[in-house]
mmCIF file of C-alpha atoms and ligand atoms in Angstrom:
data_model
loop_
_atom_site.group_PDB
_atom_site.id
_atom_site.type_symbol
_atom_site.label_atom_id
_atom_site.label_comp_id
_atom_site.label_asym_id
_atom_site.label_seq_id
_atom_site.Cartn_x
_atom_site.Cartn_y
_atom_site.Cartn_z
ATOM 1 C CA MET A 1 102.886 110.975 111.454
ATOM 2 C CA THR A 2 102.184 112.466 114.666
ATOM 3 C CA VAL A 3 100.981 115.708 115.664
ATOM 4 C CA SER A 4 103.013 118.627 117.323
ATOM 5 C CA GLY A 5 99.900 121.319 117.750
ATOM 6 C CA LEU A 6 96.440 121.897 117.034
ATOM 7 C CA GLU A 7 94.944 125.485 116.097
ATOM 8 C CA VAL A 8 91.313 125.994 116.654
ATOM 9 C CA ARG A 9 89.182 128.448 114.369
ATOM 10 C CA ALA A 10 85.632 128.492 114.313
ATOM 11 C CA ASP A 11 85.397 127.490 110.720
ATOM 12 C CA ALA A 12 88.794 125.093 110.571
ATOM 13 C CA LEU A 13 91.096 122.951 112.608
ATOM 14 C CA GLY A 14 94.580 123.195 111.728
ATOM 15 C CA VAL A 15 97.006 120.370 112.727
ATOM 16 C CA ILE A 16 100.667 120.777 112.854
ATOM 17 C CA TRP A 17 102.576 117.346 112.053
ATOM 18 C CA THR A 18 106.041 116.732 113.856
ATOM 19 C CA ASP A 19 107.609 117.123 110.671
ATOM 20 C CA ASN A 20 106.165 120.686 110.779
ATOM 21 C CA SER A 21 103.788 120.496 107.763
ATOM 22 C CA ARG A 22 100.438 121.870 108.606
ATOM 23 C CA THR A 23 96.957 120.724 107.434
ATOM 24 C CA THR A 24 93.659 122.821 107.318
ATOM 25 C CA TYR A 25 90.540 120.527 108.002
ATOM 26 C CA PRO A 26 87.371 122.931 107.387
ATOM 27 C CA THR A 27 85.048 122.524 109.957
ATOM 28 C CA ILE A 28 82.042 121.467 107.800
ATOM 29 C CA TRP A 29 84.284 118.534 106.485
ATOM 30 C CA LEU A 30 85.118 117.678 110.086
ATOM 31 C CA ARG A 31 81.227 117.250 110.936
ATOM 32 C CA ASP A 32 80.597 115.417 107.850
ATOM 33 C CA ASN A 33 83.235 112.953 108.384
ATOM 34 C CA CYS A 34 82.573 112.358 112.011
ATOM 35 C CA PRO A 35 82.848 108.717 112.954
ATOM 36 C CA ALA A 36 79.511 108.684 114.668
ATOM 37 C CA GLY A 37 77.733 109.587 111.304
ATOM 38 C CA LEU A 38 78.944 106.137 109.940
ATOM 39 C CA HIS A 39 77.123 102.694 110.192
ATOM 40 C CA PRO A 40 79.074 100.805 112.591
ATOM 41 C CA GLN A 41 79.135 97.663 110.324
ATOM 42 C CA THR A 42 79.137 99.097 106.873
ATOM 43 C CA HIS A 43 81.016 102.062 107.276
ATOM 44 C CA GLU A 44 78.696 103.787 105.008
ATOM 45 C CA ARG A 45 77.744 107.204 105.979
ATOM 46 C CA LEU A 46 74.043 107.628 107.414
ATOM 47 C CA LEU A 47 74.531 111.316 108.401
ATOM 48 C CA ASP A 48 72.417 113.443 106.339
ATOM 49 C CA LEU A 49 74.700 116.454 105.382
ATOM 50 C CA LEU A 50 71.584 118.587 105.197
ATOM 51 C CA SER A 51 70.663 118.312 108.518
ATOM 52 C CA LEU A 52 74.069 119.916 109.684
ATOM 53 C CA ASP A 53 74.295 123.952 109.919
ATOM 54 C CA PRO A 54 75.813 124.981 106.677
ATOM 55 C CA SER A 55 78.529 126.617 108.916
ATOM 56 C CA PRO A 56 79.265 124.616 111.860
ATOM 57 C CA GLN A 57 81.673 126.211 114.302
ATOM 58 C CA LEU A 58 84.466 124.507 116.104
ATOM 59 C CA LEU A 59 84.988 125.463 119.616
ATOM 60 C CA SER A 60 87.696 123.063 120.758
ATOM 61 C CA ALA A 61 90.101 120.323 120.033
ATOM 62 C CA GLU A 62 92.435 118.357 122.283
ATOM 63 C CA ILE A 63 94.626 114.968 121.622
ATOM 64 C CA SER A 64 93.125 112.233 123.422
ATOM 65 C CA GLY A 65 95.158 109.122 122.863
ATOM 66 C CA GLU A 66 94.983 108.398 119.180
ATOM 67 C CA HIS A 67 92.163 110.639 118.269
ATOM 68 C CA VAL A 68 91.316 114.354 118.312
ATOM 69 C CA ARG A 69 88.511 115.283 120.502
ATOM 70 C CA LEU A 70 86.475 118.060 118.778
ATOM 71 C CA ILE A 71 83.513 120.019 120.485
ATOM 72 C CA TYR A 72 81.333 122.197 118.334
ATOM 73 C CA ALA A 73 79.095 125.188 119.142
ATOM 74 C CA ASP A 74 76.017 122.928 118.727
ATOM 75 C CA SER A 75 77.528 120.879 121.486
ATOM 76 C CA HIS A 76 78.088 117.651 119.325
ATOM 77 C CA VAL A 77 81.382 115.906 120.386
ATOM 78 C CA SER A 78 83.590 114.206 117.710
ATOM 79 C CA LEU A 79 86.188 111.660 118.364
ATOM 80 C CA MET A 80 88.119 111.914 115.145
ATOM 81 C CA PRO A 81 91.022 109.165 114.622
ATOM 82 C CA LEU A 82 94.743 110.765 113.810
ATOM 83 C CA THR A 83 94.784 107.960 111.299
ATOM 84 C CA LEU A 84 91.911 109.332 109.525
ATOM 85 C CA LEU A 85 93.027 112.902 109.652
ATOM 86 C CA ALA A 86 96.697 111.763 108.372
ATOM 87 C CA ALA A 87 95.115 109.712 105.257
ATOM 88 C CA ASN A 88 92.779 112.097 104.514
ATOM 89 C CA GLN A 89 94.308 115.421 103.782
ATOM 90 C CA PRO A 90 92.271 118.157 102.114
ATOM 91 C CA GLY A 91 94.283 119.063 98.766
ATOM 92 C CA LEU A 92 95.980 115.637 98.668
ATOM 93 C CA PRO A 93 94.630 112.276 97.089
ATOM 94 C CA ALA A 94 94.309 109.434 99.756
ATOM 95 C CA ILE A 95 96.621 106.828 100.087
ATOM 96 C CA ASP A 96 95.759 104.296 97.622
ATOM 97 C CA PRO A 97 97.629 100.873 97.281
ATOM 98 C CA ALA A 98 96.377 100.268 93.757
ATOM 99 C CA ALA A 99 97.600 103.474 92.378
ATOM 100 C CA ILE A 100 100.927 102.106 90.732
ATOM 101 C CA THR A 101 102.860 104.576 88.588
ATOM 102 C CA PRO A 102 103.291 103.265 85.043
ATOM 103 C CA GLN A 103 106.634 102.288 84.159
ATOM 104 C CA LEU A 104 106.847 103.098 80.485
ATOM 105 C CA TRP A 105 109.110 100.721 78.312
ATOM 106 C CA HIS A 106 110.238 100.540 74.713
ATOM 107 C CA ALA A 107 111.751 97.707 72.804
ATOM 108 C CA ASN A 108 114.750 97.512 74.701
ATOM 109 C CA LEU A 109 112.522 95.829 77.675
ATOM 110 C CA THR A 110 112.793 92.459 75.172
ATOM 111 C CA PRO A 111 110.666 89.436 75.561
ATOM 112 C CA ALA A 112 112.875 87.926 78.372
ATOM 113 C CA GLY A 113 112.279 91.250 80.374
ATOM 114 C CA ILE A 114 108.660 90.888 80.646
ATOM 115 C CA PRO A 115 107.571 90.038 83.884
ATOM 116 C CA ARG A 116 106.973 86.335 84.479
ATOM 117 C CA PHE A 117 105.236 84.268 86.808
ATOM 118 C CA HIS A 118 104.265 80.605 87.535
ATOM 119 C CA ALA A 119 100.674 80.059 87.312
ATOM 120 C CA ASP A 120 100.758 77.721 90.367
ATOM 121 C CA ALA A 121 102.035 80.307 92.408
ATOM 122 C CA VAL A 122 99.581 82.990 91.227
ATOM 123 C CA LEU A 123 96.681 80.319 91.915
ATOM 124 C CA ALA A 124 98.166 79.240 95.352
ATOM 125 C CA ASP A 125 99.770 81.998 96.968
ATOM 126 C CA ASP A 126 98.519 85.432 97.406
ATOM 127 C CA SER A 127 102.024 87.093 97.981
ATOM 128 C CA ALA A 128 102.697 85.853 94.592
ATOM 129 C CA LEU A 129 99.335 86.898 93.025
ATOM 130 C CA ARG A 130 100.152 90.370 94.563
ATOM 131 C CA ASP A 131 103.716 90.732 93.013
ATOM 132 C CA TRP A 132 102.427 89.564 89.844
ATOM 133 C CA MET A 133 99.624 92.220 89.771
ATOM 134 C CA VAL A 134 101.615 95.008 90.761
ATOM 135 C CA GLN A 135 104.179 93.898 88.208
ATOM 136 C CA THR A 136 101.217 93.826 85.615
ATOM 137 C CA ALA A 137 100.058 97.107 86.787
ATOM 138 C CA SER A 138 103.516 98.739 86.403
ATOM 139 C CA TYR A 139 104.794 97.603 83.131
ATOM 140 C CA GLY A 140 101.016 97.103 81.909
ATOM 141 C CA LEU A 141 102.196 93.730 80.244
ATOM 142 C CA SER A 142 103.232 90.235 82.124
ATOM 143 C CA ILE A 143 103.344 86.754 81.328
ATOM 144 C CA VAL A 144 101.952 83.673 83.583
ATOM 145 C CA ASP A 145 103.313 80.435 82.607
ATOM 146 C CA ARG A 146 102.938 76.872 83.048
ATOM 147 C CA LEU A 147 99.502 76.682 82.868
ATOM 148 C CA GLU A 148 97.649 73.606 82.756
ATOM 149 C CA ASP A 149 97.042 72.211 79.315
ATOM 150 C CA ARG A 150 93.260 72.394 79.481
ATOM 151 C CA HIS A 151 90.575 74.852 78.212
ATOM 152 C CA GLY A 152 89.564 77.412 81.100
ATOM 153 C CA ALA A 153 93.033 76.945 83.021
ATOM 154 C CA GLY A 154 94.014 80.586 81.875
ATOM 155 C CA VAL A 155 90.115 81.817 82.850
ATOM 156 C CA GLU A 156 90.871 80.672 86.461
ATOM 157 C CA VAL A 157 94.080 82.701 86.767
ATOM 158 C CA ALA A 158 91.989 85.717 85.520
ATOM 159 C CA GLN A 159 89.335 84.746 88.034
ATOM 160 C CA ARG A 160 91.963 85.216 91.015
ATOM 161 C CA VAL A 161 92.003 88.715 89.984
ATOM 162 C CA GLY A 162 88.474 89.578 89.936
ATOM 163 C CA PHE A 163 85.052 89.014 87.905
ATOM 164 C CA LEU A 164 85.169 88.655 84.347
ATOM 165 C CA ARG A 165 83.944 91.310 81.873
ATOM 166 C CA GLU A 166 81.327 90.057 79.774
ATOM 167 C CA THR A 167 81.199 91.652 76.454
ATOM 168 C CA ASN A 168 79.245 91.348 72.944
ATOM 169 C CA PHE A 169 81.889 88.529 72.152
ATOM 170 C CA GLY A 170 80.860 86.594 75.543
ATOM 171 C CA THR A 171 82.341 86.228 78.885
ATOM 172 C CA THR A 172 85.408 84.454 77.416
ATOM 173 C CA PHE A 173 86.218 84.210 73.796
ATOM 174 C CA GLU A 174 88.358 81.822 71.109
ATOM 175 C CA VAL A 175 90.619 83.521 69.315
ATOM 176 C CA ILE A 176 90.923 80.707 66.488
ATOM 177 C CA SER A 177 90.294 80.822 62.528
ATOM 178 C CA MET A 178 86.832 80.575 62.148
ATOM 179 C CA PRO A 179 84.400 80.231 59.100
ATOM 180 C CA ASP A 180 82.084 83.330 58.761
ATOM 181 C CA PRO A 181 84.180 85.659 61.311
ATOM 182 C CA ASN A 182 82.482 88.659 62.734
ATOM 183 C CA ASN A 183 85.996 90.074 64.076
ATOM 184 C CA LEU A 184 89.451 90.129 62.465
ATOM 185 C CA ALA A 185 90.873 88.464 65.287
ATOM 186 C CA TYR A 186 88.877 85.333 64.483
ATOM 187 C CA THR A 187 90.503 84.997 60.879
ATOM 188 C CA SER A 188 94.400 84.111 60.110
ATOM 189 C CA VAL A 189 95.094 87.780 58.722
ATOM 190 C CA ALA A 190 97.829 89.799 60.766
ATOM 191 C CA LEU A 191 96.423 91.952 63.312
ATOM 192 C CA PRO A 192 98.416 95.217 63.286
ATOM 193 C CA LEU A 193 98.999 96.859 67.064
ATOM 194 C CA HIS A 194 95.625 97.855 68.439
ATOM 195 C CA THR A 195 93.511 98.070 71.877
ATOM 196 C CA ASP A 196 90.414 95.943 72.131
ATOM 197 C CA LEU A 197 86.912 97.529 71.708
ATOM 198 C CA PRO A 198 87.452 101.112 71.949
ATOM 199 C CA ASN A 199 84.222 101.281 70.710
ATOM 200 C CA GLN A 200 82.799 100.531 74.094
ATOM 201 C CA GLU A 201 81.922 103.232 76.473
ATOM 202 C CA VAL A 202 84.366 101.729 78.680
ATOM 203 C CA PRO A 203 86.892 99.414 76.957
ATOM 204 C CA PRO A 204 87.776 96.229 78.892
ATOM 205 C CA GLY A 205 90.623 96.722 81.439
ATOM 206 C CA PHE A 206 92.924 94.101 81.731
ATOM 207 C CA GLN A 207 93.181 91.232 78.881
ATOM 208 C CA PHE A 208 93.987 87.479 79.610
ATOM 209 C CA LEU A 209 95.087 85.340 76.487
ATOM 210 C CA HIS A 210 95.902 82.060 77.250
ATOM 211 C CA CYS A 211 97.731 80.240 74.528
ATOM 212 C CA ILE A 212 96.433 76.623 74.012
ATOM 213 C CA ALA A 213 97.906 75.808 70.501
ATOM 214 C CA ASN A 214 100.280 77.849 68.378
ATOM 215 C CA GLU A 215 101.221 75.259 65.705
ATOM 216 C CA SER A 216 100.409 77.056 62.333
ATOM 217 C CA SER A 217 103.487 78.976 60.739
ATOM 218 C CA GLY A 218 103.269 82.568 61.856
ATOM 219 C CA GLY A 219 101.048 83.822 64.485
ATOM 220 C CA GLY A 220 103.658 85.205 66.560
ATOM 221 C CA SER A 221 102.528 88.152 69.047
ATOM 222 C CA VAL A 222 103.776 92.066 68.927
ATOM 223 C CA PHE A 223 103.245 94.373 71.956
ATOM 224 C CA ALA A 224 103.978 97.737 72.438
ATOM 225 C CA ASP A 225 103.566 100.310 75.258
ATOM 226 C CA GLY A 226 100.416 102.912 74.041
ATOM 227 C CA PHE A 227 101.610 105.033 76.968
ATOM 228 C CA ALA A 228 105.397 105.226 75.872
ATOM 229 C CA LEU A 229 104.379 105.939 72.385
ATOM 230 C CA ALA A 230 102.177 108.668 73.525
ATOM 231 C CA GLN A 231 104.711 110.212 75.889
ATOM 232 C CA ASP A 232 107.276 110.537 73.049
ATOM 233 C CA LEU A 233 104.749 111.955 70.743
ATOM 234 C CA ARG A 234 104.162 114.364 73.601
ATOM 235 C CA ASP A 235 107.616 115.534 73.589
ATOM 236 C CA GLU A 236 108.323 115.558 69.922
ATOM 237 C CA ASP A 237 105.250 117.111 68.742
ATOM 238 C CA PRO A 238 103.089 118.587 71.216
ATOM 239 C CA ALA A 239 100.417 120.031 68.598
ATOM 240 C CA ALA A 240 99.886 116.273 67.462
ATOM 241 C CA PHE A 241 99.594 114.949 71.239
ATOM 242 C CA GLN A 242 97.170 117.791 71.807
ATOM 243 C CA LEU A 243 94.945 116.824 68.792
ATOM 244 C CA LEU A 244 94.836 112.983 69.756
ATOM 245 C CA ALA A 245 93.959 113.976 73.202
ATOM 246 C CA GLU A 246 91.512 116.729 72.568
ATOM 247 C CA VAL A 247 89.494 115.353 69.410
ATOM 248 C CA PRO A 248 86.943 112.841 69.638
ATOM 249 C CA ILE A 249 86.735 110.059 67.032
ATOM 250 C CA PRO A 250 83.944 107.720 66.207
ATOM 251 C CA PHE A 251 84.735 103.961 66.755
ATOM 252 C CA ARG A 252 82.072 101.349 65.984
ATOM 253 C CA PHE A 253 81.688 97.834 65.936
ATOM 254 C CA HIS A 254 78.581 96.238 64.118
ATOM 255 C CA ASP A 255 77.111 92.803 63.343
ATOM 256 C CA GLN A 256 73.984 90.933 63.289
ATOM 257 C CA THR A 257 73.622 91.214 67.220
ATOM 258 C CA ALA A 258 75.297 94.746 68.017
ATOM 259 C CA ASP A 259 76.054 98.060 66.922
ATOM 260 C CA ILE A 260 78.326 99.643 69.528
ATOM 261 C CA ARG A 261 79.606 103.158 68.974
ATOM 262 C CA VAL A 262 81.438 105.778 71.193
ATOM 263 C CA ARG A 263 83.200 108.867 70.060
ATOM 264 C CA ALA A 264 86.151 109.413 72.306
ATOM 265 C CA PRO A 265 89.830 110.551 71.755
ATOM 266 C CA VAL A 266 92.544 107.995 71.159
ATOM 267 C CA ILE A 267 94.466 109.590 74.226
ATOM 268 C CA THR A 268 92.674 110.261 77.614
ATOM 269 C CA LEU A 269 94.591 112.108 80.169
ATOM 270 C CA ASP A 270 93.506 112.075 83.695
ATOM 271 C CA ARG A 271 92.711 115.637 85.630
ATOM 272 C CA SER A 272 96.297 116.059 86.305
ATOM 273 C CA GLY A 273 97.167 115.675 82.762
ATOM 274 C CA GLU A 274 98.694 112.189 83.013
ATOM 275 C CA LEU A 275 98.158 109.535 80.493
ATOM 276 C CA SER A 276 95.096 107.511 81.673
ATOM 277 C CA GLU A 277 93.983 105.698 78.218
ATOM 278 C CA ILE A 278 94.819 104.871 75.009
ATOM 279 C CA ARG A 279 92.037 104.053 72.304
ATOM 280 C CA TYR A 280 93.675 102.925 69.127
ATOM 281 C CA ASN A 281 92.227 100.395 66.871
ATOM 282 C CA ALA A 282 92.395 101.347 62.962
ATOM 283 C CA HIS A 283 90.570 98.566 61.923
ATOM 284 C CA ILE A 284 87.398 99.680 63.861
ATOM 285 C CA ALA A 285 87.934 103.584 64.010
ATOM 286 C CA ALA A 286 84.776 104.898 62.191
ATOM 287 C CA ILE A 287 84.434 107.679 59.697
ATOM 288 C CA PHE A 288 86.032 110.715 61.007
ATOM 289 C CA ASP A 289 83.691 113.380 61.676
ATOM 290 C CA MET A 290 85.993 116.710 62.905
ATOM 291 C CA PRO A 291 85.557 119.857 61.222
ATOM 292 C CA ALA A 292 87.176 119.866 58.029
ATOM 293 C CA GLU A 293 89.255 122.916 59.152
ATOM 294 C CA ILE A 294 91.307 120.509 61.424
ATOM 295 C CA MET A 295 90.825 117.265 59.753
ATOM 296 C CA PRO A 296 94.203 117.376 57.662
ATOM 297 C CA ASP A 297 96.302 118.346 61.170
ATOM 298 C CA TYR A 298 94.306 115.330 63.102
ATOM 299 C CA TYR A 299 95.251 112.802 60.206
ATOM 300 C CA ARG A 300 99.051 114.058 60.664
ATOM 301 C CA ALA A 301 98.753 113.600 64.355
ATOM 302 C CA TYR A 302 96.988 110.316 63.825
ATOM 303 C CA ARG A 303 99.491 108.978 61.239
ATOM 304 C CA ALA A 304 102.399 110.383 63.533
ATOM 305 C CA TYR A 305 100.847 108.084 66.312
ATOM 306 C CA MET A 306 100.404 105.380 63.790
ATOM 307 C CA THR A 307 103.813 105.474 62.568
ATOM 308 C CA LYS A 308 105.216 104.807 65.922
ATOM 309 C CA THR A 309 103.171 101.582 66.088
ATOM 310 C CA ARG A 310 105.294 100.536 63.141
ATOM 311 C CA ASP A 311 108.877 101.624 64.672
ATOM 312 C CA ALA A 312 111.107 98.863 65.981
ATOM 313 C CA ALA A 313 112.002 100.846 68.890
ATOM 314 C CA TYR A 314 108.480 100.166 70.483
ATOM 315 C CA ARG A 315 107.896 96.639 69.544
ATOM 316 C CA ILE A 316 108.230 93.535 71.401
ATOM 317 C CA GLU A 317 107.829 90.312 69.404
ATOM 318 C CA PHE A 318 107.802 86.647 70.390
ATOM 319 C CA LYS A 319 105.667 83.870 69.790
ATOM 320 C CA LEU A 320 103.412 82.348 72.443
ATOM 321 C CA ALA A 321 103.798 78.891 73.592
ATOM 322 C CA PRO A 322 101.221 76.340 74.793
ATOM 323 C CA GLY A 323 100.801 76.690 78.581
ATOM 324 C CA GLU A 324 101.633 80.773 78.549
ATOM 325 C CA MET A 325 99.207 83.349 78.894
ATOM 326 C CA VAL A 326 99.781 86.955 78.046
ATOM 327 C CA VAL A 327 98.057 89.486 80.424
ATOM 328 C CA PHE A 328 98.171 93.376 79.653
ATOM 329 C CA ASP A 329 96.102 96.472 80.469
ATOM 330 C CA ASN A 330 94.022 96.736 77.429
ATOM 331 C CA ARG A 331 93.498 100.467 77.936
ATOM 332 C CA ARG A 332 97.432 100.997 77.841
ATOM 333 C CA ILE A 333 99.237 98.186 76.005
ATOM 334 C CA LEU A 334 98.934 97.765 72.176
ATOM 335 C CA HIS A 335 98.731 94.103 71.115
ATOM 336 C CA GLY A 336 98.827 92.632 67.607
ATOM 337 C CA ARG A 337 99.891 89.419 65.828
ATOM 338 C CA GLU A 338 101.404 88.342 62.517
ATOM 339 C CA ALA A 339 99.350 86.304 59.993
ATOM 340 C CA PHE A 340 99.320 82.408 60.208
ATOM 341 C CA ASP A 341 98.810 79.704 57.858
ATOM 342 C CA PRO A 342 95.771 77.455 59.601
ATOM 343 C CA SER A 343 96.827 74.768 56.903
ATOM 344 C CA THR A 344 100.219 74.411 58.605
ATOM 345 C CA GLY A 345 98.701 73.622 62.171
ATOM 346 C CA PHE A 346 96.254 74.853 64.713
ATOM 347 C CA ARG A 347 96.644 78.095 66.300
ATOM 348 C CA HIS A 348 94.194 78.576 69.576
ATOM 349 C CA LEU A 349 93.914 81.392 72.167
ATOM 350 C CA HIS A 350 91.243 81.530 74.858
ATOM 351 C CA GLY A 351 90.765 85.211 76.122
ATOM 352 C CA CYS A 352 89.074 87.051 78.861
ATOM 353 C CA TYR A 353 88.791 90.445 80.285
ATOM 354 C CA VAL A 354 88.706 91.999 83.692
ATOM 355 C CA ASP A 355 88.262 95.539 84.245
ATOM 356 C CA ARG A 356 90.559 97.954 85.966
ATOM 357 C CA GLY A 357 88.271 98.577 89.036
ATOM 358 C CA GLU A 358 88.421 94.734 89.986
ATOM 359 C CA PHE A 359 91.980 94.479 89.506
ATOM 360 C CA ASN A 360 92.280 97.588 91.689
ATOM 361 C CA SER A 361 89.936 96.197 94.241
ATOM 362 C CA ARG A 362 91.968 92.934 94.611
ATOM 363 C CA LEU A 363 95.059 94.954 94.744
ATOM 364 C CA ARG A 364 93.905 96.811 97.876
ATOM 365 C CA LEU A 365 92.529 93.661 99.645
ATOM 366 C CA LEU A 366 95.953 92.236 98.932
ATOM 367 C CA ALA A 367 97.820 94.967 100.551
ATOM 368 C CA ARG A 368 95.825 94.927 103.637
HETATM 369 C C1 OGA B 1 92.290 89.620 69.811
HETATM 370 C C2 OGA B 1 93.780 89.774 69.320
HETATM 371 C C3 OGA B 1 95.645 88.250 69.084
HETATM 372 C C4 OGA B 1 96.089 86.978 68.465
HETATM 373 O O1 OGA B 1 91.823 88.802 69.815
HETATM 374 O O2 OGA B 1 92.038 90.925 69.929
HETATM 375 O O3 OGA B 1 94.350 90.758 69.285
HETATM 376 O O4 OGA B 1 97.429 86.708 68.866
HETATM 377 N N1 OGA B 1 94.132 88.508 69.005
HETATM 378 O O5 OGA B 1 95.321 86.326 67.943
HETATM 379 ZN ZN1 ZN B 2 92.820 92.321 69.925
#
């Protein structure tokens, strides 16, 4: 966007853009963001805000090439890049290549409709990596296939995205039926739809489950878009939605070495009321502690969300094959599995997590 006019007031600069829209930049903001106040290499702010007059006065502004040249009453001169002014307009969030609008899905996505990418491409080619990550952010779910048949092949794909998130289950984890399990995932029982580790202050972001073996009878995977369930509940039963978004419930995991608890709502909204996170895990939800007066209504709301997790209209079911890895936003997508019979064959998934912040950082670097 280019500029068609400037309006100088002592306390603000008005920029009129060629599309006739207008942006107001308070003078204190212009001084605070003067490029001369940044370290030349790190771009971190060196300027001490308190060293400025609390109400600096703007005297003049003129276009100078790709900049606006500003002169202040204390005779400071700023060269503000037009690109900086266009990209950072008070009242509008700055443009962010990682801000990808979730595309909500229902069962009619079908297993064949899940975005699918070849491991070799994602590993070798940044544009394939970016396509995969954009689709994974949009649907919350994707499959990477043709992984090498070895332990660690899935982790290497996850590390293309960013640093692994370590948890009390390790930096990576083996989903196998084991003796003396500390988690239902490490048995052969069915796992109803859930998100992992909602008992954490910040639950892990993206989850990677690399299928190494799936020879047992049973053991199929199931996924649902936790945002789609919540959005439909919001339309059908706004009071239930509101309770799930406003009333925190306790979540707890404890074993010999950890006792990790949090109180948080099932549905978290961002400041503009958009869905930002689902924490739903019926097996580690702890004992509800909301006031008795609202408890029956809360149970009705919670059961309404739970009922949707059982509804075929939301569920996608398929059995992972060796060499496939499912990747999903654990703070949005619900995942589960059917029971399997370990006496009929071996089942082994290798899992890890990468947090949303790392994921978004990689997306921004790839967009450069
Ligand atoms: C888990 C999990 C799914 C599976 O490990 O948290 O949900 O298919 N596993 O075993
Ligand atoms: Zn899980």
